[in-house]
mmCIF file of C-alpha atoms in Angstrom:
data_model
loop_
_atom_site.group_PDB
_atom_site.id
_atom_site.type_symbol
_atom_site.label_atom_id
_atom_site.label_comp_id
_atom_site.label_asym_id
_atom_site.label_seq_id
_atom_site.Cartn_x
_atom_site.Cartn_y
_atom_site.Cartn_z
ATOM 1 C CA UNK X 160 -47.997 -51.936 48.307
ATOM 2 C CA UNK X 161 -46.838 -55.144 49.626
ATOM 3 C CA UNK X 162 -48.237 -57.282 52.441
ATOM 4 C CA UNK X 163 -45.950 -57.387 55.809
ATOM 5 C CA UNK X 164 -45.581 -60.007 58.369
ATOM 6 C CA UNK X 165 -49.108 -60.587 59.381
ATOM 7 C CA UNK X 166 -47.807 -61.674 63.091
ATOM 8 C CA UNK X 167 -46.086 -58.620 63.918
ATOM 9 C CA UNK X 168 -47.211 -57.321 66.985
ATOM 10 C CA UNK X 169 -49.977 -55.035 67.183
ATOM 11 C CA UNK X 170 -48.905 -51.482 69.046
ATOM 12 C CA UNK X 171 -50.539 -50.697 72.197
ATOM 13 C CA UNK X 172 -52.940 -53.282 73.215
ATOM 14 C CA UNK X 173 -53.910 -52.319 76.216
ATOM 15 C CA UNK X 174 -57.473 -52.422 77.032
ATOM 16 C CA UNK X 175 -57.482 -49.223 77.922
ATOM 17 C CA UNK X 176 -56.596 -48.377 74.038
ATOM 18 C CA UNK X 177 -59.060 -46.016 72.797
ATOM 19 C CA UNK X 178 -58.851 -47.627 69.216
ATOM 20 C CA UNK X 179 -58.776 -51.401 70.427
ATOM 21 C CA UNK X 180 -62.262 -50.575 72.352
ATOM 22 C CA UNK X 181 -63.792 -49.893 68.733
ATOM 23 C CA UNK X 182 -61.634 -51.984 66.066
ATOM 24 C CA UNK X 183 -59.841 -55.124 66.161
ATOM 25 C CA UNK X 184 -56.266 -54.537 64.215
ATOM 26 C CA UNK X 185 -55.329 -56.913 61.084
ATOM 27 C CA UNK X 186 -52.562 -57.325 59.299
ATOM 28 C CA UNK X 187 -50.001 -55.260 58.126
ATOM 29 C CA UNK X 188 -50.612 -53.050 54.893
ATOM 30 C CA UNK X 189 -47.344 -50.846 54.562
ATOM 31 C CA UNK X 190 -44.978 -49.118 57.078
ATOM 32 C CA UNK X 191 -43.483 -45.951 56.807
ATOM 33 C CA UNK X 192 -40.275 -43.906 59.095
ATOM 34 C CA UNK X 193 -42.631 -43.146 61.513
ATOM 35 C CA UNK X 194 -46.205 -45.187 60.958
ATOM 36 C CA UNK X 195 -47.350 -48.478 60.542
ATOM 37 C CA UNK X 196 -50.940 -49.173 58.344
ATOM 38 C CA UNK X 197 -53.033 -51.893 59.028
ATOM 39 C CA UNK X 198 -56.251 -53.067 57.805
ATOM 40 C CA UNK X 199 -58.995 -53.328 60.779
ATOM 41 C CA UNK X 200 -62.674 -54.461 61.666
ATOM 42 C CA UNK X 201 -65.022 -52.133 63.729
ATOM 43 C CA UNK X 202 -66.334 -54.506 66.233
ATOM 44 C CA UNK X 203 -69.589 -52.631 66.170
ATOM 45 C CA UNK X 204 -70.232 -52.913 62.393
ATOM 46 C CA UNK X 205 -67.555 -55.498 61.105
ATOM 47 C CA UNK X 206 -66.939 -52.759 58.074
ATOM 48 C CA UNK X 207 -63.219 -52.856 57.426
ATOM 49 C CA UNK X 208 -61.318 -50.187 57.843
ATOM 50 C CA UNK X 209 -57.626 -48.976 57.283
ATOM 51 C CA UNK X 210 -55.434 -47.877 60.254
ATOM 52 C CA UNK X 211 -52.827 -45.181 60.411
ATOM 53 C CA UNK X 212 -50.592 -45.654 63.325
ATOM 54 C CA UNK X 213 -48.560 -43.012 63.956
ATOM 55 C CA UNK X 214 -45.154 -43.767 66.638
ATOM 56 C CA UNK X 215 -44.595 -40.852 68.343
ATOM 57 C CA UNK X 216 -41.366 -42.181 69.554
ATOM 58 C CA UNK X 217 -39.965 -42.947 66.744
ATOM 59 C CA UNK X 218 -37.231 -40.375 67.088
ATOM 60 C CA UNK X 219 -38.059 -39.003 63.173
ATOM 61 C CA UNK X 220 -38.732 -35.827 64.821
ATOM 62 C CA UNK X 221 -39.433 -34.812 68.575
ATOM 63 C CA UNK X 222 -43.031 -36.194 69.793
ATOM 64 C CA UNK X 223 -44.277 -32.564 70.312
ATOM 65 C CA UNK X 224 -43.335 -31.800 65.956
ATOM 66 C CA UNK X 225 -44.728 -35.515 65.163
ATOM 67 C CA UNK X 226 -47.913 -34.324 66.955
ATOM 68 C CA UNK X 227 -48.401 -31.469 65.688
ATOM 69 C CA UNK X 228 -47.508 -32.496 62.544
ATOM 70 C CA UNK X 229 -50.374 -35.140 62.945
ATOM 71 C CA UNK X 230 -53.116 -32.441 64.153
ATOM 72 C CA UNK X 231 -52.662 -30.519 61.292
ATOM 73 C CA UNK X 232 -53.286 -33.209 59.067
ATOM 74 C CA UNK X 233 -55.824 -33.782 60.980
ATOM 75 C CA UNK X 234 -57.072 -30.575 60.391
ATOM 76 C CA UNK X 235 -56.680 -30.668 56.779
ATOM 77 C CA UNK X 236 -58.341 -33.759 56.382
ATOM 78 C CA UNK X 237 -61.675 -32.741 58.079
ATOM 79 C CA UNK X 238 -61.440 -29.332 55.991
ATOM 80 C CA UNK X 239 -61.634 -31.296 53.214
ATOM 81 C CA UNK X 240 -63.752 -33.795 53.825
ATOM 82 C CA UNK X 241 -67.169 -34.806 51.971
ATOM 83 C CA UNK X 242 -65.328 -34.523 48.247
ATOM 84 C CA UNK X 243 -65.967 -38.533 47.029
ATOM 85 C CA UNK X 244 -62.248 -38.843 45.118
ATOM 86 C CA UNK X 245 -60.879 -37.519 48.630
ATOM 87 C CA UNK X 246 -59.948 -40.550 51.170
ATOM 88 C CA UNK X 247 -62.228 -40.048 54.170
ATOM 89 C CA UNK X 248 -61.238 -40.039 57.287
ATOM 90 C CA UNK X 249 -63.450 -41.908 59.508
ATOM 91 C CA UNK X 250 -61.902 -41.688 63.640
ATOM 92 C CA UNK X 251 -59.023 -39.746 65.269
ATOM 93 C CA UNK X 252 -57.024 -41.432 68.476
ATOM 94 C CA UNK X 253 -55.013 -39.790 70.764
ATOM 95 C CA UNK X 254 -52.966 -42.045 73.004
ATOM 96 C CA UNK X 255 -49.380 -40.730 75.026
ATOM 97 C CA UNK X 256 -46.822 -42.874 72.323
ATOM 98 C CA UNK X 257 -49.289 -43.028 69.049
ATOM 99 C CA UNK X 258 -52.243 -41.664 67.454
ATOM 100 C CA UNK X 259 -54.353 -43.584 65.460
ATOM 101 C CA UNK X 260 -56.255 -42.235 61.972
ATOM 102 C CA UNK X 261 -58.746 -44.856 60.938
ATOM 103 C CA UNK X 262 -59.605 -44.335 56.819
ATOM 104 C CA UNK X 263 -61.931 -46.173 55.147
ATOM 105 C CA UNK X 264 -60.368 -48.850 52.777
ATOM 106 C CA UNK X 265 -59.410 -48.867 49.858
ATOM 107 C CA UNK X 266 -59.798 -52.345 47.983
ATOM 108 C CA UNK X 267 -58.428 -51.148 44.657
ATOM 109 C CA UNK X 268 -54.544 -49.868 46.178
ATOM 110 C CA UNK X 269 -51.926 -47.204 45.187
ATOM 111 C CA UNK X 270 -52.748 -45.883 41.410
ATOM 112 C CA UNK X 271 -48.766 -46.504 40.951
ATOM 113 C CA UNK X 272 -48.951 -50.158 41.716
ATOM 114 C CA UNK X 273 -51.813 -50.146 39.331
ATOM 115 C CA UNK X 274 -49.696 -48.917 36.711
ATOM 116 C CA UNK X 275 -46.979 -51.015 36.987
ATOM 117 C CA UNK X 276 -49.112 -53.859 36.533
ATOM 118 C CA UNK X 277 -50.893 -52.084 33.405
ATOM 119 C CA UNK X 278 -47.652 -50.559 31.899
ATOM 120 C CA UNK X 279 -49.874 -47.836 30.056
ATOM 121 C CA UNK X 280 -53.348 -47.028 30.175
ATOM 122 C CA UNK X 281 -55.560 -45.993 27.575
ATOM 123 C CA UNK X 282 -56.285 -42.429 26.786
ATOM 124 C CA UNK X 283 -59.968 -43.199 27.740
ATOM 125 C CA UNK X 284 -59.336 -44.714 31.224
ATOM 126 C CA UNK X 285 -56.173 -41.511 31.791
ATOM 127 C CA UNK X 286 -59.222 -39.054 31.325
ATOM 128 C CA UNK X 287 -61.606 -40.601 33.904
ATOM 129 C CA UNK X 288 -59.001 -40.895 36.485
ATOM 130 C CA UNK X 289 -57.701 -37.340 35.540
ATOM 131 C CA UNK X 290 -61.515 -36.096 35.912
ATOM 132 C CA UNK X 291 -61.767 -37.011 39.311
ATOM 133 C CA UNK X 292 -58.094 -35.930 39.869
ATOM 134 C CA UNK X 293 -58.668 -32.413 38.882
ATOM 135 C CA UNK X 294 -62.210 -32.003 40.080
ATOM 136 C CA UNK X 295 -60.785 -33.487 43.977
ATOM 137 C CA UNK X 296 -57.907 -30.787 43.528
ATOM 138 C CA UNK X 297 -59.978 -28.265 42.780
ATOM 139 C CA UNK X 298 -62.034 -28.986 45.924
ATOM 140 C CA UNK X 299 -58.853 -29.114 47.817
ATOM 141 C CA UNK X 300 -58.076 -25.597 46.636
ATOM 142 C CA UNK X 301 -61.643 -24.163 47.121
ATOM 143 C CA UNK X 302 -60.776 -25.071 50.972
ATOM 144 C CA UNK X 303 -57.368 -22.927 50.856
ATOM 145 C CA UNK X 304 -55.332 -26.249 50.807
ATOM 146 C CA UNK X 305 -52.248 -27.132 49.026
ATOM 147 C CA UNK X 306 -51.607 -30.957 48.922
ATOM 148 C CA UNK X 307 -47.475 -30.531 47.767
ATOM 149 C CA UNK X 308 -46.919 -34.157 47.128
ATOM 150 C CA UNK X 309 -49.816 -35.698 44.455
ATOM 151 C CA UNK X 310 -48.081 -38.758 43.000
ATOM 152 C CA UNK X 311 -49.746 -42.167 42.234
ATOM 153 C CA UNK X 312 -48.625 -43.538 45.358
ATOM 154 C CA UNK X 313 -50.417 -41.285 47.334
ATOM 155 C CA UNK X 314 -53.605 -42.288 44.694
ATOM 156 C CA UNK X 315 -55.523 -44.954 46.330
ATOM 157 C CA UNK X 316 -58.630 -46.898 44.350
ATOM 158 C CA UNK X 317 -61.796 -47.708 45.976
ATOM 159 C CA UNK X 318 -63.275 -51.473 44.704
ATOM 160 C CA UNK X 319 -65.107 -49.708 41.566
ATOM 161 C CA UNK X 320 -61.575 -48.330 40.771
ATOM 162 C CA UNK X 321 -62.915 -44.705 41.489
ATOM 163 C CA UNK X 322 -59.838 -42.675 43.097
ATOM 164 C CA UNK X 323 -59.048 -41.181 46.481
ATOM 165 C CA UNK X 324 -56.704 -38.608 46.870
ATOM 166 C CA UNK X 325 -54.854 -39.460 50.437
ATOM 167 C CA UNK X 326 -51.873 -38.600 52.298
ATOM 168 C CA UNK X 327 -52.321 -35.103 53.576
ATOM 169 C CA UNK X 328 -48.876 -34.987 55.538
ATOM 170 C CA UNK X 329 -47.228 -32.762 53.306
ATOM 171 C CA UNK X 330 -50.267 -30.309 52.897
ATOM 172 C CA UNK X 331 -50.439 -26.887 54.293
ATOM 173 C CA UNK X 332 -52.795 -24.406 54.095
ATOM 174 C CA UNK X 333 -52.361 -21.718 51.139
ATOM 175 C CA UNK X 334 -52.553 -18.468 53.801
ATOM 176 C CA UNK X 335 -49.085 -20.444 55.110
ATOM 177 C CA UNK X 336 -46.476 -18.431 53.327
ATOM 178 C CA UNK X 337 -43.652 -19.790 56.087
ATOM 179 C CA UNK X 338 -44.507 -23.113 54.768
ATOM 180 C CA UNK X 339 -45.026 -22.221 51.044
ATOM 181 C CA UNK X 340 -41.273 -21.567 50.857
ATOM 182 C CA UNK X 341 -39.978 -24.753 51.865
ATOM 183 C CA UNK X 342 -38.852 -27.413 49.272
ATOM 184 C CA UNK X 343 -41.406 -30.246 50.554
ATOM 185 C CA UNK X 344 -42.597 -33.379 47.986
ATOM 186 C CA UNK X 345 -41.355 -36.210 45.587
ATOM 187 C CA UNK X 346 -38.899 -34.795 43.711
ATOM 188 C CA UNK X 347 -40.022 -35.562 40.166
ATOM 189 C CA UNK X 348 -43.224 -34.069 41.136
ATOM 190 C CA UNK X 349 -41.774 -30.403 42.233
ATOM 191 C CA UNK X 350 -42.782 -27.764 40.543
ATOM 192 C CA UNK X 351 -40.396 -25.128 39.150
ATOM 193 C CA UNK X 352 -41.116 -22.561 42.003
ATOM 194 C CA UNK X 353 -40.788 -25.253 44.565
ATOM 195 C CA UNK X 354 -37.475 -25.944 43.585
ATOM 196 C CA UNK X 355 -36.583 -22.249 43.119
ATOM 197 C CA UNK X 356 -37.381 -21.827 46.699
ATOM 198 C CA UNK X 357 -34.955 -24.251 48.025
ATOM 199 C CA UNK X 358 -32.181 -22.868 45.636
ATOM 200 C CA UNK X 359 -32.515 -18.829 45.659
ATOM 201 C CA UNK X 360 -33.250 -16.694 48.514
ATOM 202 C CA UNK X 361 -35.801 -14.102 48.075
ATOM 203 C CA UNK X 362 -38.009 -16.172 46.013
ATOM 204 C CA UNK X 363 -41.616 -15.750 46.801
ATOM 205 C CA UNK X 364 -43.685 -18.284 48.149
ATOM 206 C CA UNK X 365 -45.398 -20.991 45.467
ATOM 207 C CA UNK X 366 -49.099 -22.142 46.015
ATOM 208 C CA UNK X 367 -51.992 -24.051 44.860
ATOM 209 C CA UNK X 368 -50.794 -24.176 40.897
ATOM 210 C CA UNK X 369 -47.760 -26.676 42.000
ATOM 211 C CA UNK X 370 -50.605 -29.374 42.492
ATOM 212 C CA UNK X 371 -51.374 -28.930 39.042
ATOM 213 C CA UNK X 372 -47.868 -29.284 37.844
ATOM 214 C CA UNK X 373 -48.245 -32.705 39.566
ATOM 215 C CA UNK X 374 -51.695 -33.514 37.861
ATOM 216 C CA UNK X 375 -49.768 -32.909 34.697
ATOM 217 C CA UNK X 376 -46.365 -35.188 35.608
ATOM 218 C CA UNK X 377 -49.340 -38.258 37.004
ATOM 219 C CA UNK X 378 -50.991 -37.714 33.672
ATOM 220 C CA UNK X 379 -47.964 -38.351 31.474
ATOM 221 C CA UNK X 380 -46.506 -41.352 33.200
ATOM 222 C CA UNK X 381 -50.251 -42.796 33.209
ATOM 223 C CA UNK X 382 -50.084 -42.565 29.443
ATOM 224 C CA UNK X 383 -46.972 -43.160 27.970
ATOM 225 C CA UNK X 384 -45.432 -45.722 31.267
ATOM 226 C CA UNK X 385 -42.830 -43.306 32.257
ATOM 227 C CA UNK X 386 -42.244 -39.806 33.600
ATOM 228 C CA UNK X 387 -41.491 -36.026 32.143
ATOM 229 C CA UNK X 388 -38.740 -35.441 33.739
ATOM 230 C CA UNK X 389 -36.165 -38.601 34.819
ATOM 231 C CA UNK X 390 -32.644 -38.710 35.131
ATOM 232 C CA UNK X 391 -29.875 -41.326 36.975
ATOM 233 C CA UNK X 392 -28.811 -38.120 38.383
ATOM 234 C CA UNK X 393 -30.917 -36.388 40.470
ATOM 235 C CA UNK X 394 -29.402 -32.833 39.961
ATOM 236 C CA UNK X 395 -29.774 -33.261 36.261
ATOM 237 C CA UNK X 396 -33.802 -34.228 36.744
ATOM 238 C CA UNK X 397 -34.042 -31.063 38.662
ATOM 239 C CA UNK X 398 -32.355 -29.143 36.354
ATOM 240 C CA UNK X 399 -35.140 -30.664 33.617
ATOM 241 C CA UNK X 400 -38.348 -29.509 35.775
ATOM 242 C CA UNK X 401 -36.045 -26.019 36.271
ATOM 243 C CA UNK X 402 -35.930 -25.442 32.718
ATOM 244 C CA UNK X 403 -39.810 -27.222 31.778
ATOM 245 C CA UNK X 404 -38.157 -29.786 29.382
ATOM 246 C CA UNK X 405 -39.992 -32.634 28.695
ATOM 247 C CA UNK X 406 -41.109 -33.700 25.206
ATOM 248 C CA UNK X 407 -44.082 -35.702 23.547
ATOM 249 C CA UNK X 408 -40.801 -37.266 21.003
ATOM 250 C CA UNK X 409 -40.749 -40.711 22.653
ATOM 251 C CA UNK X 410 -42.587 -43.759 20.055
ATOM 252 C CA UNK X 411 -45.384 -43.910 22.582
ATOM 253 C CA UNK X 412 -46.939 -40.496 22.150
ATOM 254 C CA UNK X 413 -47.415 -41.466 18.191
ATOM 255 C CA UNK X 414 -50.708 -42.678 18.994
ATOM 256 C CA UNK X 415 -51.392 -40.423 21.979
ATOM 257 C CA UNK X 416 -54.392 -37.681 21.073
ATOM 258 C CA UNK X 417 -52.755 -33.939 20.891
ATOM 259 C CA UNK X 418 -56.075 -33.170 22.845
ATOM 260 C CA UNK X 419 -54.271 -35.323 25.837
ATOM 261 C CA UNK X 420 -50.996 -33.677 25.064
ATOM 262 C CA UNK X 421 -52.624 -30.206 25.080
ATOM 263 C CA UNK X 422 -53.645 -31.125 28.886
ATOM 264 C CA UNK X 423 -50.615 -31.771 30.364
ATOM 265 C CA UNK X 424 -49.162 -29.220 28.322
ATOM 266 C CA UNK X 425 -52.054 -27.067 30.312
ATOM 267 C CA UNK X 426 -51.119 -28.386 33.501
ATOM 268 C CA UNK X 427 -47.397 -27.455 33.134
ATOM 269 C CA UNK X 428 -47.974 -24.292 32.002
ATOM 270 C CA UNK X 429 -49.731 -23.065 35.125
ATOM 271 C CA UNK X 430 -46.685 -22.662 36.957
ATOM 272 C CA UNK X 431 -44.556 -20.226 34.705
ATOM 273 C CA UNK X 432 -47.891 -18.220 33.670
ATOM 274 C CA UNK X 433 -50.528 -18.045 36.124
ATOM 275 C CA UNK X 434 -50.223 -15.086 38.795
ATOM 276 C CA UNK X 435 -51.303 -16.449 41.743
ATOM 277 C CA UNK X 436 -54.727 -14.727 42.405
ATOM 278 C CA UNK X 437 -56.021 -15.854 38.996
ATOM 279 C CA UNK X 438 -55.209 -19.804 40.077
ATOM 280 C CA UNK X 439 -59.072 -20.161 42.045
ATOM 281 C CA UNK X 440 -60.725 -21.118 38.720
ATOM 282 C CA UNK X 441 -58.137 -22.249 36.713
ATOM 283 C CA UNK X 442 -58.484 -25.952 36.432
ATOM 284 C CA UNK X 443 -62.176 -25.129 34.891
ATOM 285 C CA UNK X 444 -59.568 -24.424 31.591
ATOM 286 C CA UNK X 445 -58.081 -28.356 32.031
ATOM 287 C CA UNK X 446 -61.876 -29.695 32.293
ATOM 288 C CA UNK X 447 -62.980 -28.226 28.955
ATOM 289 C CA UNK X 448 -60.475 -30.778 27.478
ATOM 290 C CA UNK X 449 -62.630 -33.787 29.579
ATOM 291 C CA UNK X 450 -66.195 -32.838 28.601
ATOM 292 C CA UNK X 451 -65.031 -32.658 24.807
ATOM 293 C CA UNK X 452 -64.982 -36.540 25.303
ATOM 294 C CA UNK X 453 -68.293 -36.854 27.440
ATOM 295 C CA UNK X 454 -66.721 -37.412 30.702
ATOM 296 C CA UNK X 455 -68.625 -36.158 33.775
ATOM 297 C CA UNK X 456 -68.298 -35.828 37.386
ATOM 298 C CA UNK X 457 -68.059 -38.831 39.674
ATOM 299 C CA UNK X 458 -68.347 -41.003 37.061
ATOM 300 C CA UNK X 459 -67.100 -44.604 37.846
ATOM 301 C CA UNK X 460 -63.001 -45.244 36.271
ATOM 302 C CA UNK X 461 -64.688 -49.119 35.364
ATOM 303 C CA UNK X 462 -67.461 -48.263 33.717
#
């Protein structure tokens, strides 16, 4: 993620600011439609920190949706908290035009811009990252979450290159079957049922197995540079995840493991042939692939 203008102004500044009474606001670490991130020092501690600001004006949606929106990832986030690949969420401020989420840091970035810069990764260094994937989702899941939009962007890397799981603004809670029929993600990341809910009526509602389908699309591109399912034309990628056509043909699978291709192969097939009461336990059958190759939990990506 690229630096911004380190003198734009800082929102808010009041002294009267709930968050400028605790941190003092750096520069500028991305910007999205409706939120700014910036790095930031608690004047207490000095720790650094990474700020969330959300505009509440932005006119994206009204203030009372972008609120809401906002509590319930809230919500999420402290339902999910304590898991060591999840980001944590550190203080929550409520001001009239913004709220402010203060996460703690992460040195390492976005898992995609890592990528880019390594053009592959090894099979070795796809597994760690993939343990801690899988063992944070499943610890999502375990808390009746579903995250809908796991992509290496939304991958951040802590200074030891351990990952974090953030970016809970798509997530919804599994029990939400008004939600759970809405097309919401990245859209070479949809599952199959996601899409089929935006195209047919009637469809029932997908679940927690569509974060899987995800852990399955990260863990190609990480190995072979590129995704599963790609196309100039967006209708014709859809039509690929629709159908589950992607293939292990390209030159740089030769030298992939079939153990590695037998995982994502795993993670693809959860959508089409897990019912969705036997999901609860089901990434235990992806993690049997990891511990053939002596890979634990929580063990450090750089070691």
């Amino acid at each position: 993620m690229a630096v911004l203008d380190l003198e734009k102004e800082v929102v808010d500044t009041s002294p009267t600011n709930k968050f400028n009474t605790k941190y003092i606001p750096q520069e500028v670490l991305g910007t999205g439609a409706s939120s700014t991130v910036r790095r930031c020092i608690s004047k207490d501690t000095k720790e650094e920190f990474a700020v969330k600001i959300l505009d509440l004006n932005s006119g994206v949606e009204t203030i009372e949706v972008l609120r809401a929106e906002c509590m319930r990832e809230v919500s999420i986030l402290r339902k999910v908290a304590g898991h060591p690949n999840i980001i944590k969420l550190q203080d929550v401020f409520e001001e009239d035009a913004y709220v402010f989420l203060v996460f703690e840091l992460c040195k390492g970035g976005e898992l995609f811009d890592y990528l880019t810069k390594m053009i592959t990764l090894s099979e070795k260094r796809t597994r760690m990252i993939m343990r801690q994937m899988l063992d944070a989702v499943n610890f999502i899941h375990s808390k009746g979450v579903v995250h809908r939009d796991l992509k290496p962007e939304n991958i951040l890397m802590d200074s030891e290159m351990n990952i974090k799981i953030s970016d809970f603004g798509l997530a919804v809670y599994a029990t939400d079957v008004d939600e759970l029929q809405e097309t919401r993600g990245t859209p070479g990341y949809l599952a199959p049922e996601v899409l089929r809910c935006g195209y047919y009526d009637g469809q029932a509602p997908y679940g927690q197995p569509v974060d899987v389908w995800a852990c399955g699309v990260i863990m190609y591109t990480l190995l072979v540079g590129f995704p599963p399912f790609w196309n100039r034309k967006e209708y014709l990628m859809l039509r690929q995840i629709m159908q589950g056509k992607y293939s292990f043909r390209s030159p740089e699978w030769d030298e992939i493991s079939d153990t590695a291709k037998d995982l994502v192969c795993f993670c693809h097939s959860l959508c089409s042939s897990l019912p969705q009461a036997s999901f609860c336990n089901c990434y235990l059958g992806a993690l049997v692939f990891m511990h053939a190759f002596g890979f634990f939990l929580h063990k450090s990506i750089g070691t």
